[in-house]
Coordinates of C-alpha atoms in Angstrom, one line a residue:
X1 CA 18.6 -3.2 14.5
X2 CA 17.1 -4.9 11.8
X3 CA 13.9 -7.1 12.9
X4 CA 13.6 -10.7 12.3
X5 CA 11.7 -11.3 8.8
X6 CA 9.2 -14.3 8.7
X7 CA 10.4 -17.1 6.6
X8 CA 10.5 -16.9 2.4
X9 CA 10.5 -12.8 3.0
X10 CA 14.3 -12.2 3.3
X11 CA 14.9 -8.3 5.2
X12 CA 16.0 -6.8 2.0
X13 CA 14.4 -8.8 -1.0
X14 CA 15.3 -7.6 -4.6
X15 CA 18.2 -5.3 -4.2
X16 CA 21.3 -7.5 -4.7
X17 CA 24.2 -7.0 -2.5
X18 CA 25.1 -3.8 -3.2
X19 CA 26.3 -1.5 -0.4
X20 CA 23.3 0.3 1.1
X21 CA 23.9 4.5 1.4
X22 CA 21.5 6.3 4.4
X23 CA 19.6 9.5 1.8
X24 CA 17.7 10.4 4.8
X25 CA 17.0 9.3 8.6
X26 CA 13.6 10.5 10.5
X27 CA 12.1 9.9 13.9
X28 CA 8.2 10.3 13.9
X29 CA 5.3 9.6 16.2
X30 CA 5.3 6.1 14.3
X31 CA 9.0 5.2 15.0
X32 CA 12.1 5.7 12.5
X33 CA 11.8 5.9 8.6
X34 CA 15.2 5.7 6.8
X35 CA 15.3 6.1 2.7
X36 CA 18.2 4.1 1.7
X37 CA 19.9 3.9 -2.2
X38 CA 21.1 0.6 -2.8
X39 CA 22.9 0.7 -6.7
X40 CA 19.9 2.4 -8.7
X41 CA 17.4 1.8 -6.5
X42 CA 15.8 3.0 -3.4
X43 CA 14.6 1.0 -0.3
X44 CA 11.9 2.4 2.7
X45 CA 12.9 1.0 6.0
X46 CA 10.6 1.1 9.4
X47 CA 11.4 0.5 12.2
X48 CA 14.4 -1.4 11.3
X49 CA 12.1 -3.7 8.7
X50 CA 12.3 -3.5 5.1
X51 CA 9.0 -2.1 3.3
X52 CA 9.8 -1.6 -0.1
X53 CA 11.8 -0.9 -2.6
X54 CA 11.9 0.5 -6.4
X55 CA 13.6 -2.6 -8.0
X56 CA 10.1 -4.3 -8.9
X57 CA 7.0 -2.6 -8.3
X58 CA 4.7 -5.3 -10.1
X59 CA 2.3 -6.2 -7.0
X60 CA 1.8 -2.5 -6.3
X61 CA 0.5 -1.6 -9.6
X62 CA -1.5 -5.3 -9.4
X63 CA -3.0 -3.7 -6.1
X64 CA -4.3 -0.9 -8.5
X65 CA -5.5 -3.0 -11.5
X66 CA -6.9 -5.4 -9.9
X67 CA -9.1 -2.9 -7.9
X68 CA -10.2 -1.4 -11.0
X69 CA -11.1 -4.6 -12.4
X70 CA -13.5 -5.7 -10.1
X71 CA -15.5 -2.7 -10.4
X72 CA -19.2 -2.8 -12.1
X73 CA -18.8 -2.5 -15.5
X74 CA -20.1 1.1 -16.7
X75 CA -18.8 2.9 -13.2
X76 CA -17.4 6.0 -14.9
X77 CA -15.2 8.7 -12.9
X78 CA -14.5 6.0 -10.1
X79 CA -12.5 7.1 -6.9
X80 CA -9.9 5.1 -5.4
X81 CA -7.9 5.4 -2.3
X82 CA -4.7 4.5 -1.7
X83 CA -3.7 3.9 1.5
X84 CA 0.3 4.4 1.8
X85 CA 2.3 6.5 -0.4
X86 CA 5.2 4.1 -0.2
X87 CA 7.5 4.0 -3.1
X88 CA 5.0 5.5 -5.2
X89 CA 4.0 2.7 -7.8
X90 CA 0.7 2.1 -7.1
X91 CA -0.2 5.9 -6.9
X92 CA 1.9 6.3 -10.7
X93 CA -0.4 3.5 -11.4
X94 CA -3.5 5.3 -10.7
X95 CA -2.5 8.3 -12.8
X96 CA -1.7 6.5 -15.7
X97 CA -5.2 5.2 -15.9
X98 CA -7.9 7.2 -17.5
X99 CA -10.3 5.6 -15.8
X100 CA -10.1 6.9 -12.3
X101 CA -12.1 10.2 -11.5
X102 CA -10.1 10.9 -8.3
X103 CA -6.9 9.5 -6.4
X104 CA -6.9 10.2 -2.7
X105 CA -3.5 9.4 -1.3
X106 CA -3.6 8.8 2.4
X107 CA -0.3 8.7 3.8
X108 CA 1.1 9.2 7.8
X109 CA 4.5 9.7 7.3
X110 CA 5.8 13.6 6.2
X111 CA 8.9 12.0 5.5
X112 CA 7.7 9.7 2.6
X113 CA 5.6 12.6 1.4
X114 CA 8.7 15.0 1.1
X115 CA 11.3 12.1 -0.4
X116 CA 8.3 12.3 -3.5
X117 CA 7.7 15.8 -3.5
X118 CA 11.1 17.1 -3.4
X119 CA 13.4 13.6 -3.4
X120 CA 14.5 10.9 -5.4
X121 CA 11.1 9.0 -4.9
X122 CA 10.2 12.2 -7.8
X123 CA 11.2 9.8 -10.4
X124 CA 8.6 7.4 -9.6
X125 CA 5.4 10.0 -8.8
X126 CA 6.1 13.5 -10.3
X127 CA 3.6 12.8 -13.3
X128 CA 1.0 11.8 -10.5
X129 CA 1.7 14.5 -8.3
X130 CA 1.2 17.2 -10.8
X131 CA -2.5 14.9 -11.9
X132 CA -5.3 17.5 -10.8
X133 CA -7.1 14.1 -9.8
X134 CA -4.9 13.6 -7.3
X135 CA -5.1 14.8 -3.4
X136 CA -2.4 13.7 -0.6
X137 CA -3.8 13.7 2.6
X138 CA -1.4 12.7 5.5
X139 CA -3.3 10.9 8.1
X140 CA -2.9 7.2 9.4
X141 CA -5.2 5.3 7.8
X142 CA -6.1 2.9 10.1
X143 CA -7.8 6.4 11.8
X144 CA -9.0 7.7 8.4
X145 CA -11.3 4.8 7.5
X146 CA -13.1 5.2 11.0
X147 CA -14.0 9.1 10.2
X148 CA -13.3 9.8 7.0
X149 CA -16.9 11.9 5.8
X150 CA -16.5 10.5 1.9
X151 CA -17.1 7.5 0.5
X152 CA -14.6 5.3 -2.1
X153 CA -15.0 3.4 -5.3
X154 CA -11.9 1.1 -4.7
X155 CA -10.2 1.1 -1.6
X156 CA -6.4 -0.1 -2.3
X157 CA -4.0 -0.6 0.7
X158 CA -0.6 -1.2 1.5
X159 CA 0.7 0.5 4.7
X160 CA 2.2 -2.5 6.0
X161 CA 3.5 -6.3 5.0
X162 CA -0.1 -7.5 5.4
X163 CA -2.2 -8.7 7.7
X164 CA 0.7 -11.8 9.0
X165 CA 3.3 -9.3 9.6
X166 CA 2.8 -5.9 10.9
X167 CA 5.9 -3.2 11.5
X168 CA 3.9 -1.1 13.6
X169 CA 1.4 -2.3 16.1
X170 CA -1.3 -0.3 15.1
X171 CA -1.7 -1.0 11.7
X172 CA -3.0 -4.6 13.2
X173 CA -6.8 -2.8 13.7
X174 CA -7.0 -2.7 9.7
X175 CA -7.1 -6.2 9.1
X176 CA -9.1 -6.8 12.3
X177 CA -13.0 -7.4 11.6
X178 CA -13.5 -3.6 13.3
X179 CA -11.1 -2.2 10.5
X180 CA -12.5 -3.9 7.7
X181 CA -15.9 -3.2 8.8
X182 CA -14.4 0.3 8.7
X183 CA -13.3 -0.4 5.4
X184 CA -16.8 -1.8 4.3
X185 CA -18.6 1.9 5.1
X186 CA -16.1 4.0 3.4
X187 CA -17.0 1.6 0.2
X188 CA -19.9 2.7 -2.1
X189 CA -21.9 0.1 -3.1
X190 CA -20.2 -2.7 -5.2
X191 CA -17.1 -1.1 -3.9
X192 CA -13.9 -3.1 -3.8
X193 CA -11.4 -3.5 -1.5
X194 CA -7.8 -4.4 -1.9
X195 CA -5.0 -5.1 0.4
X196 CA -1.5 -5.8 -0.3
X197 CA 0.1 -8.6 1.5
X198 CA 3.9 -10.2 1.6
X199 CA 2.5 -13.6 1.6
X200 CA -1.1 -15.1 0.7
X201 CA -3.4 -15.3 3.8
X202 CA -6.0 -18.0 3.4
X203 CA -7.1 -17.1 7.0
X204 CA -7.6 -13.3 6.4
X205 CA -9.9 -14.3 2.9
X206 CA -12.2 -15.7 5.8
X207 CA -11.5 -12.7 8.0
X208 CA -12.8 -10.5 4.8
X209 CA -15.6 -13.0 4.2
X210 CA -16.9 -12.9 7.7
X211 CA -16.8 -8.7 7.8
X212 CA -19.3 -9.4 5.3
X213 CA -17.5 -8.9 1.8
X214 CA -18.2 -11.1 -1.0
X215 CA -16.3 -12.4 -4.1
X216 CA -13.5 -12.5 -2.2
X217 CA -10.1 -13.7 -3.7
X218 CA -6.4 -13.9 -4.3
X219 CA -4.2 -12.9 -7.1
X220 CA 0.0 -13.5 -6.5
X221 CA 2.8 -12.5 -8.1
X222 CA 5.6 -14.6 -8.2
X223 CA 9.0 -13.0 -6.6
X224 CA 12.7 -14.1 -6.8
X225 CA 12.9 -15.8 -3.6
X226 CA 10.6 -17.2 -1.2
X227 CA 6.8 -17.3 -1.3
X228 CA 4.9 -15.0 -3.6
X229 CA 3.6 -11.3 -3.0
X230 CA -0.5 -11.0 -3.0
X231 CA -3.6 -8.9 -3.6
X232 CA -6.6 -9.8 -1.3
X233 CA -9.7 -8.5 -3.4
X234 CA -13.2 -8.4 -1.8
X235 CA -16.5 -6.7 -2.4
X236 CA -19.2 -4.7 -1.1
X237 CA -22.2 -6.2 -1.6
X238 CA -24.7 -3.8 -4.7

């Protein structure tokens, strides 16, 4: 059942070999979603393709820091959205900075939302969930950029592999010039965006760069096998 996985991204990266055990199984509007313990740690699966797991969690929290980085200096009470619950380390992230006014967590899949609220993904977001700061709103994003009424500080995403490799059709339209554009107007000014990506993406910087973002960049992480994991940061223009 398992989909092919481009090359350097192996289907289940950083869990070992240990026997996988099925915690829960859901069909949704979006396909399946399977939690899976594998040892000590936890996997997400779509669709038959890995997502993520809880054996690392270093480029989602980058996805976070990074974001809050490239704000303007002085910005106090900044609000971020996350876009995709996931395991819950960039969301924990969030919380554990002082920084950020409000964390708006927009995620599609009730599944993913319950294995936090009342699951084993509770050892990861608890703390956050109980933050007064922070809202979950389940939505897909790719939808939620185009109407959402608010406006974001940071805008920090990570609903799929990245813009290269896509387990569900739809989320394509987020990287597309339309969705960034999307992503542009739910920015304040000097806003930043930041997408999460399996592999750097030299041709999606000029995607960013053309939907009119500037200081736009990469920062990796370097993984256990294959090519490293990467932040895309851009800007809305002051």
């Amino acid at each position: 059942m398992s989909a092919p996985s481009p090359a350097g991204h192996p289907p289940f990266p950083g869990t070992g070999h240990s026997a996988a055990v099925t915690v829960d199984r859901r069909e949704g509007p979006f396909g399946e979603v399977v939690l899976r313990r594998r040892g000590e740690h936890h996997e997400i699966i779509a669709n038959g393709c890995f997502l993520m797991d809880t054996s690392d969690g270093r480029s989602e929290r980058l996805l976070v820091d990074a974001a809050l980085a490239a704000l303007p200096d002085g910005r106090t009470g900044p609000a971020v959205l996350i876009g995709g619950l996931g395991v819950g380390f960039s969301l924990a992230r969030a919380a554990a900075e002082p920084r950020w006014g409000q964390i708006t967590v927009v995620e599609r899949e009730q599944a993913v939302i319950d294995w936090h609220r009342s699951g084993p993904l509770a050892a990861v977001s608890a703390a956050a969930l109980a933050d007064p700061r922070t809202e979950i709103v389940r939505a897909d994003l790719v939808e939620y950029v185009h109407t959402a009424p608010e406006s974001f500080d940071a805008l920090c995403l990570d609903i799929d592999n990245g813009p290269d490799w896509t387990v569900t059709d739809g989320n394509t339209g987020l990287y597309a010039p339309s969705g960034l554009a999307a992503c542009r107007d739910r920015l304040t000014p000097g806003g930043v965006l930041a997408v999460w990506s399996a592999r750097p993406s030299a041709a999606f910087e000029d995607v960013m760069r053309n939907a009119g973002f500037i200081g736009v960049h990469t920062e990796e992480i370097a993984v256990d096998r294959g090519v490293p994991d990467a932040v895309h940061i851009a800007i809305k223009a002051a």
